[in-house]
Coordinates of C-alpha atoms and ligand atoms in Angstrom, one line a residue:
X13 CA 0.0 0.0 0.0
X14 CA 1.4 3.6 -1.1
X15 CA -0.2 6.1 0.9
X16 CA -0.1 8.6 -1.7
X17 CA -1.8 6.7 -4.2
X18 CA -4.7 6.2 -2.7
X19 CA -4.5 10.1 -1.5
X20 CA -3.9 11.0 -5.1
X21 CA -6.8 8.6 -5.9
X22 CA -9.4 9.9 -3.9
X23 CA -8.6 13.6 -4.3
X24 CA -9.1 13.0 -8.2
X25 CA -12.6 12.0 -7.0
X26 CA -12.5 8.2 -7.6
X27 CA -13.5 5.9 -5.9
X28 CA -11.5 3.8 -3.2
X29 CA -11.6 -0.1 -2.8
X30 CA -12.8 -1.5 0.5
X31 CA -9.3 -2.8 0.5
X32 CA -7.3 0.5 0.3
X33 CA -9.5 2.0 2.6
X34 CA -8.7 -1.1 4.9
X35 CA -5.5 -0.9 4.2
X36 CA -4.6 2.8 4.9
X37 CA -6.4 3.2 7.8
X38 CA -5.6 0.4 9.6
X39 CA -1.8 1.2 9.0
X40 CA -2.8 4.9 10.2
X41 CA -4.1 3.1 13.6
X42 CA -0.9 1.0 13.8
X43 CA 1.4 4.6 13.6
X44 CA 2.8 3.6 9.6
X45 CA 0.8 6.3 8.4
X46 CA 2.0 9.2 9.6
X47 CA -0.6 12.5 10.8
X48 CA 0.2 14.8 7.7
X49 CA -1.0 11.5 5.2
X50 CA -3.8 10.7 7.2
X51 CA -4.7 14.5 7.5
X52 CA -4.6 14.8 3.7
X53 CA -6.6 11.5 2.6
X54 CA -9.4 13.2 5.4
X55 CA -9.2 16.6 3.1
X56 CA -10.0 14.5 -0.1
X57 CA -12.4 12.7 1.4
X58 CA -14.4 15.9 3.0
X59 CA -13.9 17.6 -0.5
X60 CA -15.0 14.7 -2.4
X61 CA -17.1 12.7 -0.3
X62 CA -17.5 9.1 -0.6
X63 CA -19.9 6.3 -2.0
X64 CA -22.4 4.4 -0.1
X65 CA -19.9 1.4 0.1
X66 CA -17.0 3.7 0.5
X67 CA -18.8 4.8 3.9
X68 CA -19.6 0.9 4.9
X69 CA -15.7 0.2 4.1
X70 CA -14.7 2.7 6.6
X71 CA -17.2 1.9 9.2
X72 CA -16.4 -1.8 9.0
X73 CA -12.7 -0.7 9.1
X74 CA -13.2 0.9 12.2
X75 CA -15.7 -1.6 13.8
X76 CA -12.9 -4.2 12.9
X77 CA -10.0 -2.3 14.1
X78 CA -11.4 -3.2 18.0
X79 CA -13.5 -5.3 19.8
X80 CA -17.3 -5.1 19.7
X81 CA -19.1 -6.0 23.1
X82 CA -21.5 -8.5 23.5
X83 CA -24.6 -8.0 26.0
X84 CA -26.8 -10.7 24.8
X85 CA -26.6 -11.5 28.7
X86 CA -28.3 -8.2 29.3
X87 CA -31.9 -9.4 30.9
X88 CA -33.6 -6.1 29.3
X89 CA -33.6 -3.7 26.0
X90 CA -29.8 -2.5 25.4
X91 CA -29.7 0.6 23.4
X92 CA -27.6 3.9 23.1
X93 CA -28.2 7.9 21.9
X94 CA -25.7 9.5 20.0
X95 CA -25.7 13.1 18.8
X96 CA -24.0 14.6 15.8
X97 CA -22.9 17.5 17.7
X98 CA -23.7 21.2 18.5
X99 CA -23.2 23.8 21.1
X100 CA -24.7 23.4 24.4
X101 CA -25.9 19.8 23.7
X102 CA -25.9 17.9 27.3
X103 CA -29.0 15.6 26.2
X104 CA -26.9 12.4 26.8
X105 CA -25.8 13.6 30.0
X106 CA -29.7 13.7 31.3
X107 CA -31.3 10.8 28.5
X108 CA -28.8 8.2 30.1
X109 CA -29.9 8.1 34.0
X110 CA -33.4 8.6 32.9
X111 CA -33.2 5.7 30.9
X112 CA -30.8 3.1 33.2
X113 CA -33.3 4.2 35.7
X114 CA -36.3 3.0 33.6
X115 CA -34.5 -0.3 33.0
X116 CA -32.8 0.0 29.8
X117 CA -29.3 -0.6 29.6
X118 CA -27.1 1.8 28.3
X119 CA -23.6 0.9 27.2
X120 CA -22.7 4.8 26.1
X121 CA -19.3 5.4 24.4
X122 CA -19.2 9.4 23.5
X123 CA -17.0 11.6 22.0
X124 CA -14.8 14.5 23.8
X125 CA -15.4 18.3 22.3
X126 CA -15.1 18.2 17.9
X127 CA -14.7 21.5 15.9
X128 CA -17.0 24.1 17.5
X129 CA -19.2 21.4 19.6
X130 CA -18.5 20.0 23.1
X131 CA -18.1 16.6 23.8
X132 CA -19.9 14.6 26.8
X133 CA -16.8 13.0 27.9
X134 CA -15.2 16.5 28.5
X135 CA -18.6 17.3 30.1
X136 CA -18.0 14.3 32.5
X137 CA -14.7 14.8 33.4
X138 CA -15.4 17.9 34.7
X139 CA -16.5 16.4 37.7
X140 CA -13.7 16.0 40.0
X141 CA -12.3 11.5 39.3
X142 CA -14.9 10.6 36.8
X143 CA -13.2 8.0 35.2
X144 CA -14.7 7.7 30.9
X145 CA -11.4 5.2 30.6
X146 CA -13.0 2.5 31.9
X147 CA -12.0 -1.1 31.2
X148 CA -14.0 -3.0 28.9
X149 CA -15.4 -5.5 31.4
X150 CA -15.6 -3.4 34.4
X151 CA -17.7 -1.0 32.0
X152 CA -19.4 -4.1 30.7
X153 CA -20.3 -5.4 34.2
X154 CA -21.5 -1.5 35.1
X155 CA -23.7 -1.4 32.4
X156 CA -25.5 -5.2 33.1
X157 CA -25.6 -4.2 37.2
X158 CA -26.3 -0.5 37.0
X159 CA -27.9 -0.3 33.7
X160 CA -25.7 2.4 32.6
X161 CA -21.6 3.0 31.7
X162 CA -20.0 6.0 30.5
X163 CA -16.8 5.8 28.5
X164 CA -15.0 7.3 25.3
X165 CA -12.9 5.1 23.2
X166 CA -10.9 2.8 25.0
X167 CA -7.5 1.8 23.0
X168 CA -10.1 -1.1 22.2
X169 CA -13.3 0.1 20.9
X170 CA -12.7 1.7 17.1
X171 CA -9.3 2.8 18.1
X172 CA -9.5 3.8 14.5
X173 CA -12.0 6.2 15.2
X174 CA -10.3 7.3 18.1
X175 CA -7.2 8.5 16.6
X176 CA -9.0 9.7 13.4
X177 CA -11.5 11.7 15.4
X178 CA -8.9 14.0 17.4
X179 CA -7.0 14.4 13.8
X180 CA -10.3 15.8 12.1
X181 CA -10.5 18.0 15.4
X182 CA -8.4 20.0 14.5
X183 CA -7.7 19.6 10.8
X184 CA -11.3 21.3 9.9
X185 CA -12.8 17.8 8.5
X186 CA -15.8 16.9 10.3
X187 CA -18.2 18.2 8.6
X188 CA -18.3 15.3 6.5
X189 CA -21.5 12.9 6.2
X190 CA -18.9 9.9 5.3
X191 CA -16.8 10.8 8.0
X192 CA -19.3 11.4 10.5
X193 CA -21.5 8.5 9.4
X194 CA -18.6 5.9 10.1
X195 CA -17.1 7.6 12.7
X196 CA -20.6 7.7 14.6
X197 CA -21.6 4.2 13.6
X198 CA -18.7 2.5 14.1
X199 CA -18.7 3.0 18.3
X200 CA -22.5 2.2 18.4
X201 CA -21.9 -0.9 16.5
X202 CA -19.3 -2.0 18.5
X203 CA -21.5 -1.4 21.6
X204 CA -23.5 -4.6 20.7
X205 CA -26.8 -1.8 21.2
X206 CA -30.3 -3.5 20.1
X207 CA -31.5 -0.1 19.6
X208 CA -30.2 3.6 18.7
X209 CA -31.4 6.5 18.6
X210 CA -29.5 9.6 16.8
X211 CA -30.0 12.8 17.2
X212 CA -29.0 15.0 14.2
X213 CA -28.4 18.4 14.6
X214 CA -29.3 21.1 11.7
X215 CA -28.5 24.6 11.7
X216 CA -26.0 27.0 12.1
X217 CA -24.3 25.4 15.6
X218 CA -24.4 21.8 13.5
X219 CA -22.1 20.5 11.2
X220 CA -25.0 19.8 8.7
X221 CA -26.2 23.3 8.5
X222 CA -29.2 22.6 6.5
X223 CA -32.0 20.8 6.4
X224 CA -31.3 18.7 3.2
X225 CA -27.5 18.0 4.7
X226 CA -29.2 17.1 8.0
X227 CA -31.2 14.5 6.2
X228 CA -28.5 13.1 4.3
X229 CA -26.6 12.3 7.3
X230 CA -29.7 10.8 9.1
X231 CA -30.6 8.4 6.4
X232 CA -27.0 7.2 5.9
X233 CA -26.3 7.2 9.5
X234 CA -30.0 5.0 9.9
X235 CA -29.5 2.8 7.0
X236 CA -26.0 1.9 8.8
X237 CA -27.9 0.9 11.8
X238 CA -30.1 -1.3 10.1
X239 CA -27.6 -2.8 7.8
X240 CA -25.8 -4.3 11.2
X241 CA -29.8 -5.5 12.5
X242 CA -30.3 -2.6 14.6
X243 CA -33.6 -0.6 15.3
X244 CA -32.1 2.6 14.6
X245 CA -34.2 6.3 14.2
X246 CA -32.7 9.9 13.7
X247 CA -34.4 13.0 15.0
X248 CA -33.4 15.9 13.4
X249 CA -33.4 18.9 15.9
X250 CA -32.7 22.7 16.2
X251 CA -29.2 23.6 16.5
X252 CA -29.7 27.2 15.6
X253 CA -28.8 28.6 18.8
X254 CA -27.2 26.1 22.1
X255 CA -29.7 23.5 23.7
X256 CA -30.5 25.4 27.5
X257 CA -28.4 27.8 28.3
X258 CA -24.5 26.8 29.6
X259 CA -22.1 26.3 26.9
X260 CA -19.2 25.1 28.8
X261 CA -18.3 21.4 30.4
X262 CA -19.0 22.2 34.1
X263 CA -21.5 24.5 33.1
X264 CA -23.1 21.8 31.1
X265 CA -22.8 19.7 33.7
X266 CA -24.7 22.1 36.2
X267 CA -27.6 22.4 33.8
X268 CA -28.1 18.7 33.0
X269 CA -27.9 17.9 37.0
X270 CA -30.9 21.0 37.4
X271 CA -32.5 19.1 34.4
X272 CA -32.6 16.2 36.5
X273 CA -33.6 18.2 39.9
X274 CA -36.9 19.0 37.6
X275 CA -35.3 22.5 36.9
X276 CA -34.4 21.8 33.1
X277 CA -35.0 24.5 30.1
X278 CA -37.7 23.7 28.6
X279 CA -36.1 22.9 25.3
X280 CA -33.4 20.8 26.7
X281 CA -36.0 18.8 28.5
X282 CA -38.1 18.6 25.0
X283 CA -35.3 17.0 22.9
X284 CA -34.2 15.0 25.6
X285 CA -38.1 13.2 26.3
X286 CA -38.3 13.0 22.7
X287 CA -35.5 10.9 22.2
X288 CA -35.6 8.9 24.7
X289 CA -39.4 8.3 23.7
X290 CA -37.9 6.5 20.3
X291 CA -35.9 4.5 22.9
X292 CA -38.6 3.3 25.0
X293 CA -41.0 2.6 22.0
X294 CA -38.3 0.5 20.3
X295 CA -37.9 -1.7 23.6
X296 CA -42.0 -2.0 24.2
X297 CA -44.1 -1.3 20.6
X298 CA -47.1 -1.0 22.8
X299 CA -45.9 2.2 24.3
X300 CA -47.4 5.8 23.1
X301 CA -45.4 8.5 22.4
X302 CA -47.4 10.5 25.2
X303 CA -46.7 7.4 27.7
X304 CA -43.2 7.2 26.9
X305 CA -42.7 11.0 27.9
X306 CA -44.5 10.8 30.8
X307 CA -42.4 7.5 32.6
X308 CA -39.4 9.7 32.1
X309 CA -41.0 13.0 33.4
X310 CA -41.4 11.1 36.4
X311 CA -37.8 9.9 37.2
X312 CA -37.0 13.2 37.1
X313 CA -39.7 14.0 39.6
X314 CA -39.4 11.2 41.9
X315 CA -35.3 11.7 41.8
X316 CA -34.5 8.2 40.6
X317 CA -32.7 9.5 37.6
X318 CA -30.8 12.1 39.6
X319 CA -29.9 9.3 42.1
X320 CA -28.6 7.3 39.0
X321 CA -26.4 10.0 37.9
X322 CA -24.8 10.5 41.3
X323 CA -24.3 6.5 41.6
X324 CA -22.8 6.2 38.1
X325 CA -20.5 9.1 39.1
X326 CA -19.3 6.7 41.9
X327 CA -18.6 3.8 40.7
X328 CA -16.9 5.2 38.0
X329 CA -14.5 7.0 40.7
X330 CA -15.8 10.2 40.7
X331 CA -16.9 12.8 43.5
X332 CA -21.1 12.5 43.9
X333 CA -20.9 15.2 46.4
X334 CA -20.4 18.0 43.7
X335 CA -23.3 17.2 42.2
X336 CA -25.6 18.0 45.4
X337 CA -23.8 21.2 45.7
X338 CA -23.1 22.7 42.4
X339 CA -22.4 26.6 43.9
X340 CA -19.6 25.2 45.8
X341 CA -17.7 24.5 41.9
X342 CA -15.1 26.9 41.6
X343 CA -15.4 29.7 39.3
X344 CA -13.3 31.2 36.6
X345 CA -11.1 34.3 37.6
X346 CA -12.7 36.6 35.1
X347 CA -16.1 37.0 34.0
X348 CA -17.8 39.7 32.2
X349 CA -21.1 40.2 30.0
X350 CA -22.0 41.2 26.0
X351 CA -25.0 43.0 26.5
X352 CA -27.5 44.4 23.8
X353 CA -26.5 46.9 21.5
X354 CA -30.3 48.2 20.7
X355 CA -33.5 46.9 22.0
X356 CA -36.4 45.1 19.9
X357 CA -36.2 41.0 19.0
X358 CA -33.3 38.6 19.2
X359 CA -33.4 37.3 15.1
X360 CA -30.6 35.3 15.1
X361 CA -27.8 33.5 16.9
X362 CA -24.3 32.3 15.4
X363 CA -24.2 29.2 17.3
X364 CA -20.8 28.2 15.6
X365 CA -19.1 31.1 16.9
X366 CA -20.3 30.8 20.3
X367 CA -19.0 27.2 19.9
X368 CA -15.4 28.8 18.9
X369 CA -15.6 31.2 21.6
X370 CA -15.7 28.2 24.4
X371 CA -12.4 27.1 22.7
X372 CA -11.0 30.7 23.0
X373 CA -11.9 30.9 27.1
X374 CA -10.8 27.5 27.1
X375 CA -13.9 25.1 27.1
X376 CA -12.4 23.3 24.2
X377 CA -9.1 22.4 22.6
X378 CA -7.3 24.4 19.7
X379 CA -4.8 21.0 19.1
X380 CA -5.3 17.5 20.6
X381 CA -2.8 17.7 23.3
X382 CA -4.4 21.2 25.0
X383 CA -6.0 20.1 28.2
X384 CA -9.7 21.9 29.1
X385 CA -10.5 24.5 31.8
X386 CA -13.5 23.3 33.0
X387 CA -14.4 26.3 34.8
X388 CA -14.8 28.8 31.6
X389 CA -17.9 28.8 30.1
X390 CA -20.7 31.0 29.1
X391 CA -24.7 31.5 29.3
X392 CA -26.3 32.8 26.9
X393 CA -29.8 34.7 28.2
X394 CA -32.1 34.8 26.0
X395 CA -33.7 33.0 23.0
X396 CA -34.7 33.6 19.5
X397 CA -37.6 35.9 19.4
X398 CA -37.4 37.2 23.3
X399 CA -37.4 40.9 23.0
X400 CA -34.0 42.7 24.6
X401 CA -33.9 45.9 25.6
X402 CA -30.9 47.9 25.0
X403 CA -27.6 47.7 27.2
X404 CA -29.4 44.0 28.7
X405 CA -26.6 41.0 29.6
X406 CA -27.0 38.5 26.1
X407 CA -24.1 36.4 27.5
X408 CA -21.9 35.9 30.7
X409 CA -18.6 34.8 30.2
X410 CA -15.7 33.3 32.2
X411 CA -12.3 32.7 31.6
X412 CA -9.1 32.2 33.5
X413 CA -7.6 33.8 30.5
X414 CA -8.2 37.5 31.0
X415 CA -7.3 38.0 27.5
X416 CA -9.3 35.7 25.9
X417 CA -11.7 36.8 27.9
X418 CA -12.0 40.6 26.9
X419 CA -11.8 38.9 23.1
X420 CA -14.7 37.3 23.4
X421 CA -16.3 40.2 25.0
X422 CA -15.0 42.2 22.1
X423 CA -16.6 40.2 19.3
X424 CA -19.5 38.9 21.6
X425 CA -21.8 41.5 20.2
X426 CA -21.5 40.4 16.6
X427 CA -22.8 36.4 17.4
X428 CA -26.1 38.6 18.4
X429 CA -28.9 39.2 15.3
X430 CA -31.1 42.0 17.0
X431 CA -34.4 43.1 15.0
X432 CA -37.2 45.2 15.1
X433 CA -40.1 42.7 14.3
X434 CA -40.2 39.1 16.0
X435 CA -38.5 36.6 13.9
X436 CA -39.7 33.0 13.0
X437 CA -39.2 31.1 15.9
X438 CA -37.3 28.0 14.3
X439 CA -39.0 24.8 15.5
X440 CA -36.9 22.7 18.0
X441 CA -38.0 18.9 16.5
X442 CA -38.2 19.0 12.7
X443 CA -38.7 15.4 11.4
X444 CA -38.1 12.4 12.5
X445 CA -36.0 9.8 10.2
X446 CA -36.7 5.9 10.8
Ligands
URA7 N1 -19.7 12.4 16.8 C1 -18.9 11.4 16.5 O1 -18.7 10.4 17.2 N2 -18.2 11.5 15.3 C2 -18.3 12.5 14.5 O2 -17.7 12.5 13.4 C3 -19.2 13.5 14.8 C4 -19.9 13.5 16.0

């Protein structure tokens, strides 16, 4: 295998065998590809995109480069939720206590913070010891006893993914619906899930800005599923401005655990019932959509899911205490607000550079070895079509980076649309994919 023939191949637009693809990337995974190849063969591929069977090559690659997990011992429904990524997403964080605490088991492998999006593992760690590196059978044996298991790539699941994923981090190839549809599929094949349930983001926080992108990337992403025998839907979902209103791992964190306390935005609550509505109805047929909503409304209100969260954060070695007193998290240094240039309607949000601005205080990485400051974040105040009077906080940000600070606070004004007649509200849950 020559590296840069099958670069030169695939950057002329042709198509790639299931063989070269096997054969590159699993030398990539082994360290006899170096970055800049790898890098290169991910620009041709983003730029030229990739066949149906190109995409199954590299998923199957990936799948094959690790171990796949096997929870036919599982007594109950086994089934995952995956997002495609945004700005202020913390669904999974919420959707997998509610669920484990409903009975389903959840063997969740996420992602750390891509591009402009945060990841839930990053979210995670933020809470002092939580361990995402897990071995394989103590998660395994988590998952059948507790229902539920939080971990990121181990050197054994899709360690092609894994090193592939940090490269397109930071080399500006995500938004790809190859890439993302065997990166993505890959880990939930290798879970051994009987059901999934993907939430694809559309808009201008998502790496599928548009509708007709967003669809795309559902139906590849749920004919995957169903290729390997699993019942797999997609909801496509709002990502026109962040889900809640922390952008930020802790802050993230904080949110999901009020979500949990029954004091969740209402649209983070939304998306999160929905989709775990497609996971209930996929483990009993017999259940309504209404039904479905209401059994996890209720382990929110009776604090079983809560209770969940803070026993999953101890077994997997981290501190429960934090969670019961989220004030006593420590704070960035520096903080200061964007407010409102003019009064009348908030029109418009650029999601994607709020997402870049987290990186800038700190909340995300700019190369795969930076580390995270889990104490910067932001929270944005008000929604699409709230009015805002002039000189009113938008956004509170923190750093421990004075400078980067005051640069976000310089630009902060321009991620703001402000108008004089109320916009379309965009709607939160715009089709469902099965
Ligand atoms: N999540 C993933 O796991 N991979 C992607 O490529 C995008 C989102």
């Amino acid at each position: 295998m020559i590296p840069y023939q099958i670069i030169e191949k695939k950057s002329q637009g042709l198509t790639l065998s299931e063989s070269e693809i096997k054969d590159f990337v699993l030398a990539y995974t082994a360290g006899n590809v170096p970055d800049y190849q790898m890098s290169a063969l991910l620009m041709a591929i983003f730029i030229k995109g990739m066949t149906t069977e190109e995409t199954l090559s590299l998923t199957k690659v990936m799948l094959e480069s690790g171990e796949c997990m096997d929870f036919t011992s599982a007594p109950g429904f086994v089934a995952d939720k995956h997002s495609t990524g945004g700005v202020g997403d913390k669904v999974s964080i919420l959707l997998a206590p509610i669920l484990a605490a409903l009975g389903i088991h959840i063997p969740m492998i996420s992602g750390r913070g891509l591009g402009h999006s945060g990841g839930t593992l990053d979210k995670l760690e933020s809470i002092p010891g939580f361990n995402v590196n897990l071995d394989l059978k103590t998660w395994h044996d988590l998952v059948l006893k507790e229902h539920v298991g939080l971990i990121g790539q181990t050197g054994n699941i899709c360690p092609a993914d894994k090193k592939i994923y940090a490269l397109r981090d930071v080399t500006a190839t995500v938004r790809s619906i190859p890439l993302i549809s065997a990166s993505i599929m890959s880990k939930k094949i290798a879970e051994g899930v009987q059901g999934l349930v993907l939430d694809v983001k559309t808009g201008n926080g998502a790496f599928m800005q548009t509708q007709d992108d967003s669809r795309a990337l559902a139906k590849s992403l749920v004919s995957i599923g169903k290729g390997y025998g699993i019942k797999t839907t997609a909801l496509i979902t709002d990502m026109n401005q962040p889900l809640g209103s922390a952008i930020g791992n802790w802050f993230e964190m904080e949110e999901s655990v009020r979500g949990l306390q029954g004091d969740g935005p209402a649209d983070l609550m939304d998306v999160t019932y929905a989709l775990g509505a497609e996971i209930l109805k996929m483990s009993n047929p017999d259940l309504t959509q209404e039904a479905a909503i209401e059994l996890q409304a209720k382990t929110v209100a009776d604090g079983s899911a809560f209770e969940k969260l803070k026993r999953i954060t101890e077994l997997q070695g981290g501190n429960p205490d934090v969670l019961d007193k989220l004030s006593d998290y420590p704070r960035a240094k520096y903080s200061g607000a964007v407010r409102a240039p003019r009064s009348g309607y908030l029109a418009k949000v650029d999601t994607m550079a709020l997402g870049f601005a987290g990186i800038q205080l700190g909340a995300g990485r700019r190369k795969i070895t930076d580390s995270i400051d889990y104490s910067s974040g932001m929270y944005i105040h008000s929604r699409i079509g709230d009015s805002v009077s002039s000189g009113e906080d938008m956004l509170t940000v923190y750093s421990n980076d004075e400078k980067a600070l005051d640069q976000v606070l310089a630009g902060g004004q321009d991620i703001f649309t402000i108008e004089q007649s109320p916009p379309e509200i965009p709607s939160l849950i715009r089709e469902r994919i099965e």
